[in-house]
C-alpha positions as a Python dict, from the first residue, in 0.01 Angstrom:
ca = {
    (1, 'X'): (0, 0, 0),
    (2, 'X'): (49, -260, -268),
    (3, 'X'): (-264, -440, -370),
    (4, 'X'): (-272, -821, -346),
    (5, 'X'): (-364, -982, -676),
    (6, 'X'): (-507, -1330, -713),
    (7, 'X'): (-612, -1484, -1045),
    (8, 'X'): (-779, -1820, -1106),
    (9, 'X'): (-826, -1944, -1464),
    (10, 'X'): (-934, -2271, -1626),
    (11, 'X'): (-743, -2365, -1942),
    (12, 'X'): (-819, -2695, -2121),
    (13, 'X'): (-975, -2830, -1804),
    (14, 'X'): (-663, -2749, -1593),
    (15, 'X'): (-691, -2492, -1315),
    (16, 'X'): (-407, -2237, -1311),
    (17, 'X'): (-338, -1991, -1030),
    (18, 'X'): (-139, -1668, -1015),
    (19, 'X'): (-92, -1455, -703),
    (20, 'X'): (165, -1234, -534),
    (21, 'X'): (56, -1286, -175),
    (22, 'X'): (225, -1494, 94),
    (23, 'X'): (43, -1798, 224),
    (24, 'X'): (35, -2034, 522),
    (25, 'X'): (-60, -2394, 558),
    (26, 'X'): (-232, -2301, 882),
    (27, 'X'): (-382, -1963, 973),
    (28, 'X'): (-166, -1938, 1286),
    (29, 'X'): (166, -2011, 1110),
    (30, 'X'): (320, -1775, 858),
    (31, 'X'): (596, -1839, 603),
    (32, 'X'): (889, -1603, 560),
    (33, 'X'): (817, -1287, 365),
    (34, 'X'): (880, -1318, -8),
    (35, 'X'): (819, -1694, -22),
    (36, 'X'): (651, -1774, -355),
    (37, 'X'): (398, -2046, -442),
    (38, 'X'): (569, -2295, -672),
    (39, 'X'): (313, -2574, -672),
    (40, 'X'): (-37, -2459, -782),
    (41, 'X'): (-186, -2792, -669),
    (42, 'X'): (-95, -2696, -312),
    (43, 'X'): (-391, -2458, -312),
    (44, 'X'): (-625, -2753, -258),
    (45, 'X'): (-486, -2803, 96),
    (46, 'X'): (-361, -2452, 183),
    (47, 'X'): (-542, -2151, 322),
    (48, 'X'): (-434, -1808, 196),
    (49, 'X'): (-368, -1551, 457),
    (50, 'X'): (-619, -1310, 301),
    (51, 'X'): (-952, -1430, 159),
    (52, 'X'): (-828, -1793, 141),
    (53, 'X'): (-1171, -1934, 201),
    (54, 'X'): (-1316, -1750, -95),
    (55, 'X'): (-1043, -1875, -327),
    (56, 'X'): (-1095, -2234, -214),
    (57, 'X'): (-1465, -2198, -287),
    (58, 'X'): (-1379, -2070, -636),
    (59, 'X'): (-1144, -2363, -692),
    (60, 'X'): (-1411, -2613, -593),
    (61, 'X'): (-1665, -2438, -815),
    (62, 'X'): (-1431, -2450, -1115),
    (63, 'X'): (-1355, -2817, -1049),
    (64, 'X'): (-1727, -2895, -1043),
    (65, 'X'): (-1778, -2711, -1375),
    (66, 'X'): (-1489, -2898, -1541),
    (67, 'X'): (-1623, -3235, -1418),
    (68, 'X'): (-1967, -3149, -1553),
    (69, 'X'): (-1821, -3050, -1891),
    (70, 'X'): (-1631, -3381, -1911),
    (71, 'X'): (-1951, -3576, -1839),
    (72, 'X'): (-2138, -3382, -2109),
    (73, 'X'): (-1859, -3454, -2360),
    (74, 'X'): (-1877, -3827, -2282),
    (75, 'X'): (-2255, -3828, -2326),
    (76, 'X'): (-2218, -3648, -2660),
    (77, 'X'): (-1960, -3909, -2771),
    (78, 'X'): (-2201, -4193, -2688),
    (79, 'X'): (-2487, -4024, -2874),
    (80, 'X'): (-2260, -3954, -3174),
    (81, 'X'): (-2150, -4317, -3188),
    (82, 'X'): (-2506, -4445, -3154),
    (83, 'X'): (-2613, -4219, -3440),
    (84, 'X'): (-2316, -4321, -3654),
    (85, 'X'): (-2399, -4689, -3606),
    (86, 'X'): (-2701, -4642, -3832),
    (87, 'X'): (-2475, -4515, -4111),
    (88, 'X'): (-2207, -4784, -4078),
    (89, 'X'): (-2395, -5103, -4004),
    (90, 'X'): (-2532, -5169, -4353),
    (91, 'X'): (-2209, -5191, -4550),
    (92, 'X'): (-2075, -5501, -4373),
    (93, 'X'): (-2381, -5722, -4413),
    (94, 'X'): (-2227, -5898, -4713),
    (95, 'X'): (-1922, -5989, -4503),
    (96, 'X'): (-2154, -6150, -4246),
    (97, 'X'): (-2343, -6342, -4517),
    (98, 'X'): (-2014, -6464, -4666),
    (99, 'X'): (-1879, -6573, -4326),
    (100, 'X'): (-2193, -6772, -4240),
    (101, 'X'): (-2197, -6939, -4582),
    (102, 'X'): (-1832, -7034, -4547),
    (103, 'X'): (-1905, -7212, -4220),
    (104, 'X'): (-2210, -7399, -4347),
    (105, 'X'): (-2167, -7477, -4715),
    (106, 'X'): (-1983, -7770, -4872),
    (107, 'X'): (-1693, -7562, -5006),
    (108, 'X'): (-1470, -7564, -4700),
    (109, 'X'): (-1169, -7688, -4894),
    (110, 'X'): (-1183, -7376, -5116),
    (111, 'X'): (-1213, -7154, -4809),
    (112, 'X'): (-914, -7329, -4653),
    (113, 'X'): (-716, -7260, -4971),
    (114, 'X'): (-792, -6888, -4940),
    (115, 'X'): (-698, -6883, -4574),
    (116, 'X'): (-377, -7074, -4647),
    (117, 'X'): (-284, -6823, -4919),
    (118, 'X'): (-331, -6534, -4673),
    (119, 'X'): (-106, -6711, -4420),
    (120, 'X'): (161, -6787, -4682),
    (121, 'X'): (184, -6433, -4815),
    (122, 'X'): (199, -6291, -4460),
    (123, 'X'): (484, -6531, -4375),
    (124, 'X'): (657, -6437, -4700),
    (125, 'X'): (641, -6064, -4626),
    (126, 'X'): (742, -6049, -4258),
    (127, 'X'): (869, -6393, -4159),
    (128, 'X'): (723, -6712, -4007),
    (129, 'X'): (710, -6604, -3640),
    (130, 'X'): (357, -6482, -3553),
    (131, 'X'): (488, -6310, -3237),
    (132, 'X'): (701, -6083, -3458),
    (133, 'X'): (461, -6072, -3752),
    (134, 'X'): (118, -5920, -3662),
    (135, 'X'): (-20, -5977, -4010),
    (136, 'X'): (62, -6348, -3988),
    (137, 'X'): (-88, -6368, -3640),
    (138, 'X'): (-406, -6213, -3776),
    (139, 'X'): (-423, -6462, -4065),
    (140, 'X'): (-371, -6755, -3828),
    (141, 'X'): (-645, -6630, -3593),
    (142, 'X'): (-887, -6601, -3884),
    (143, 'X'): (-800, -6952, -4005),
    (144, 'X'): (-866, -7092, -3659),
    (145, 'X'): (-1203, -6913, -3646),
    (146, 'X'): (-1298, -7122, -3953),
    (147, 'X'): (-1176, -7441, -3778),
    (148, 'X'): (-886, -7484, -4018),
    (149, 'X'): (-668, -7778, -3901),
    (150, 'X'): (-338, -7688, -3733),
    (151, 'X'): (-145, -7903, -3982),
    (152, 'X'): (-283, -7695, -4270),
    (153, 'X'): (-182, -7374, -4094),
    (154, 'X'): (173, -7497, -4035),
    (155, 'X'): (210, -7607, -4399),
    (156, 'X'): (94, -7264, -4515),
    (157, 'X'): (352, -7093, -4292),
    (158, 'X'): (631, -7316, -4422),
    (159, 'X'): (524, -7254, -4780),
    (160, 'X'): (540, -6880, -4733),
    (161, 'X'): (867, -6880, -4544),
    (162, 'X'): (1084, -7089, -4771),
    (163, 'X'): (935, -7232, -5090),
    (164, 'X'): (978, -7107, -5445),
    (165, 'X'): (598, -7114, -5482),
    (166, 'X'): (572, -6827, -5236),
    (167, 'X'): (786, -6608, -5461),
    (168, 'X'): (505, -6603, -5716),
    (169, 'X'): (231, -6508, -5467),
    (170, 'X'): (112, -6147, -5469),
    (171, 'X'): (-177, -5942, -5335),
    (172, 'X'): (-384, -5751, -5589),
    (173, 'X'): (-659, -5490, -5554),
    (174, 'X'): (-910, -5465, -5840),
    (175, 'X'): (-1120, -5149, -5865),
    (176, 'X'): (-1448, -5216, -6042),
    (177, 'X'): (-1807, -5112, -6103),
    (178, 'X'): (-2106, -5344, -6076),
    (179, 'X'): (-2450, -5319, -6237),
    (180, 'X'): (-2569, -4956, -6260),
    (181, 'X'): (-2219, -4834, -6176),
    (182, 'X'): (-2192, -4902, -5802),
    (183, 'X'): (-1824, -4914, -5688),
    (184, 'X'): (-1662, -5243, -5581),
    (185, 'X'): (-1319, -5328, -5437),
    (186, 'X'): (-1195, -5683, -5495),
    (187, 'X'): (-888, -5807, -5305),
    (188, 'X'): (-712, -6117, -5430),
    (189, 'X'): (-405, -6331, -5361),
    (190, 'X'): (-274, -6506, -5668),
    (191, 'X'): (28, -6674, -5823),
    (192, 'X'): (-89, -6580, -6174),
    (193, 'X'): (-194, -6217, -6218),
    (194, 'X'): (-318, -6253, -6577),
    (195, 'X'): (-535, -6556, -6502),
    (196, 'X'): (-702, -6386, -6204),
    (197, 'X'): (-757, -6065, -6398),
    (198, 'X'): (-926, -6254, -6682),
    (199, 'X'): (-1154, -6448, -6444),
    (200, 'X'): (-1268, -6139, -6254),
    (201, 'X'): (-1323, -5943, -6575),
    (202, 'X'): (-1535, -6229, -6716),
    (203, 'X'): (-1761, -6238, -6409),
    (204, 'X'): (-1807, -5861, -6402),
    (205, 'X'): (-1899, -5854, -6770),
    (206, 'X'): (-2156, -6127, -6713),
    (207, 'X'): (-2337, -5896, -6468),
    (208, 'X'): (-2294, -5583, -6682),
    (209, 'X'): (-2010, -5458, -6467),
    (210, 'X'): (-1656, -5357, -6559),
    (211, 'X'): (-1307, -5301, -6424),
    (212, 'X'): (-1210, -4944, -6342),
    (213, 'X'): (-881, -4763, -6378),
    (214, 'X'): (-629, -4740, -6096),
    (215, 'X'): (-751, -4497, -5831),
    (216, 'X'): (-1104, -4471, -5970),
    (217, 'X'): (-1268, -4652, -5677),
    (218, 'X'): (-1012, -4684, -5396),
    (219, 'X'): (-1053, -4318, -5292),
    (220, 'X'): (-1417, -4388, -5201),
    (221, 'X'): (-1304, -4616, -4916),
    (222, 'X'): (-1085, -4583, -4609),
    (223, 'X'): (-905, -4867, -4438),
    (224, 'X'): (-988, -4938, -4075),
    (225, 'X'): (-889, -5189, -3814),
    (226, 'X'): (-1192, -5398, -3720),
    (227, 'X'): (-1237, -5573, -3384),
    (228, 'X'): (-1545, -5793, -3344),
    (229, 'X'): (-1643, -5841, -2979),
    (230, 'X'): (-1830, -6144, -2851),
    (231, 'X'): (-2069, -5907, -2673),
    (232, 'X'): (-2407, -5873, -2842),
    (233, 'X'): (-2467, -5545, -2660),
    (234, 'X'): (-2283, -5291, -2443),
    (235, 'X'): (-2393, -5101, -2136),
    (236, 'X'): (-2307, -4732, -2089),
    (237, 'X'): (-2005, -4812, -1870),
    (238, 'X'): (-1857, -5042, -2133),
    (239, 'X'): (-1918, -4786, -2408),
    (240, 'X'): (-1741, -4520, -2201),
    (241, 'X'): (-1444, -4754, -2148),
    (242, 'X'): (-1406, -4799, -2524),
    (243, 'X'): (-1455, -4427, -2592),
    (244, 'X'): (-1186, -4338, -2340),
    (245, 'X'): (-946, -4574, -2520),
    (246, 'X'): (-989, -4354, -2829),
    (247, 'X'): (-1167, -4594, -3069),
    (248, 'X'): (-1305, -4442, -3391),
    (249, 'X'): (-1650, -4601, -3391),
    (250, 'X'): (-1864, -4861, -3218),
    (251, 'X'): (-2120, -5041, -3434),
    (252, 'X'): (-2402, -5263, -3309),
    (253, 'X'): (-2460, -5544, -3557),
    (254, 'X'): (-2723, -5817, -3536),
    (255, 'X'): (-2523, -6050, -3313),
    (256, 'X'): (-2203, -5864, -3230),
    (257, 'X'): (-2055, -5531, -3132),
    (258, 'X'): (-1787, -5411, -3376),
    (259, 'X'): (-1518, -5161, -3285),
    (260, 'X'): (-1333, -4967, -3558),
    (261, 'X'): (-988, -4814, -3503),
    (262, 'X'): (-706, -4670, -3712),
    (263, 'X'): (-530, -4955, -3900),
    (264, 'X'): (-181, -4879, -3770),
    (265, 'X'): (-311, -4902, -3410),
    (266, 'X'): (-516, -5221, -3451),
    (267, 'X'): (-297, -5457, -3250),
    (268, 'X'): (-240, -5200, -2977),
    (269, 'X'): (-617, -5154, -2937),
    (270, 'X'): (-671, -5529, -2953),
    (271, 'X'): (-455, -5576, -2643),
    (272, 'X'): (-604, -5279, -2458),
    (273, 'X'): (-956, -5405, -2521),
    (274, 'X'): (-859, -5749, -2392),
    (275, 'X'): (-709, -5587, -2082),
    (276, 'X'): (-1048, -5426, -2010),
    (277, 'X'): (-1201, -5775, -1995),
    (278, 'X'): (-1371, -5790, -2334),
    (279, 'X'): (-1363, -6114, -2534),
    (280, 'X'): (-1266, -6074, -2899),
    (281, 'X'): (-1413, -6296, -3169),
    (282, 'X'): (-1223, -6165, -3472),
    (283, 'X'): (-970, -5897, -3568),
    (284, 'X'): (-909, -5781, -3925),
    (285, 'X'): (-842, -5495, -4163),
    (286, 'X'): (-1139, -5374, -4364),
    (287, 'X'): (-1219, -5111, -4625),
    (288, 'X'): (-1510, -4890, -4517),
    (289, 'X'): (-1700, -4682, -4775),
    (290, 'X'): (-1696, -4310, -4702),
    (291, 'X'): (-2056, -4296, -4824),
    (292, 'X'): (-2306, -4579, -4864),
    (293, 'X'): (-2579, -4626, -5126),
    (294, 'X'): (-2931, -4760, -5082),
    (295, 'X'): (-3050, -4975, -5373),
    (296, 'X'): (-3369, -5166, -5449),
    (297, 'X'): (-3431, -5520, -5328),
    (298, 'X'): (-3413, -5641, -5687),
    (299, 'X'): (-3067, -5487, -5730),
    (300, 'X'): (-2953, -5638, -5399),
    (301, 'X'): (-3036, -5986, -5528),
    (302, 'X'): (-2830, -5924, -5842),
    (303, 'X'): (-2535, -5800, -5637),
    (304, 'X'): (-2554, -6095, -5400),
    (305, 'X'): (-2527, -6330, -5698),
    (306, 'X'): (-2236, -6127, -5838),
    (307, 'X'): (-2052, -6129, -5505),
    (308, 'X'): (-2113, -6501, -5455),
    (309, 'X'): (-1970, -6578, -5797),
    (310, 'X'): (-1668, -6357, -5734),
    (311, 'X'): (-1619, -6515, -5392),
    (312, 'X'): (-1628, -6863, -5548),
    (313, 'X'): (-1300, -6776, -5721),
    (314, 'X'): (-1022, -6930, -5517),
    (315, 'X'): (-795, -6626, -5554),
    (316, 'X'): (-1052, -6370, -5433),
    (317, 'X'): (-988, -6282, -5070),
    (318, 'X'): (-1233, -6000, -4988),
    (319, 'X'): (-1505, -5794, -5158),
    (320, 'X'): (-1614, -5446, -5049),
    (321, 'X'): (-1882, -5218, -5190),
    (322, 'X'): (-2068, -4898, -5111),
    (323, 'X'): (-2403, -5080, -5111),
    (324, 'X'): (-2614, -5117, -4797),
    (325, 'X'): (-2745, -5472, -4771),
}
């Protein structure tokens, strides 16, 4: 007599079944001879004519194992992210210091000029409609977070979309080294490349720093999409929701939770995170150092002064470094 063969395997968390026996939905009703099983999922509600109960037990056992593995993977993801937070949180402290100073000091007009330049160059590159220009939408959102008047925003859009002044605007990335050779990235928007270059070079020299050659520093950073949540903490359920979306990292800062994603997926993640019910405070692109450096408190004070002086330049948009503040 031929021997009935039944095989149950689990591949990538999916149960797969192979057998050459006939089956019935009910023990008392039999299908025609030769009828083959075409839908493996049917096994969850069908009883095999021979040893069906044992196979169903095996199916349930495999399903339990797969569910347990998935839970373990999620727990590992949470632990990995919590551990990684320690490594990532330090590098962005300067950005927080700069943001707070911009909201409280007496130099708001200079900050508005920087924000307007970012809006103008975004409108110049991809057009004046923020619904069709994500970069412009991002620049407008940032300007509003600094309480920039709507009239100023509209003027900046118009300037970028149609004026001859916008033709001279360009974005520049300066690769540099500060005191004791720590890498720095300086992003600027300017209508006069030579003037901006001379000003930045002068400040760096003052602090015993220097400009680097093209490619000397940029490789030490990677660009990420950054989403700052209004939450100051997350529970395990919320962390799992973000992990299941596929975010790169979740960082707990002093007052906010920051989510990092791939830059080309930033706006897609922004919408998905909103759909989950999270409130977003700020969205931006940021350069993250691949490795950070711990320096002395004395050096930190020198770098803070250097960064403040660089940031006082109207053309300087952002400053990134490998230093942990």
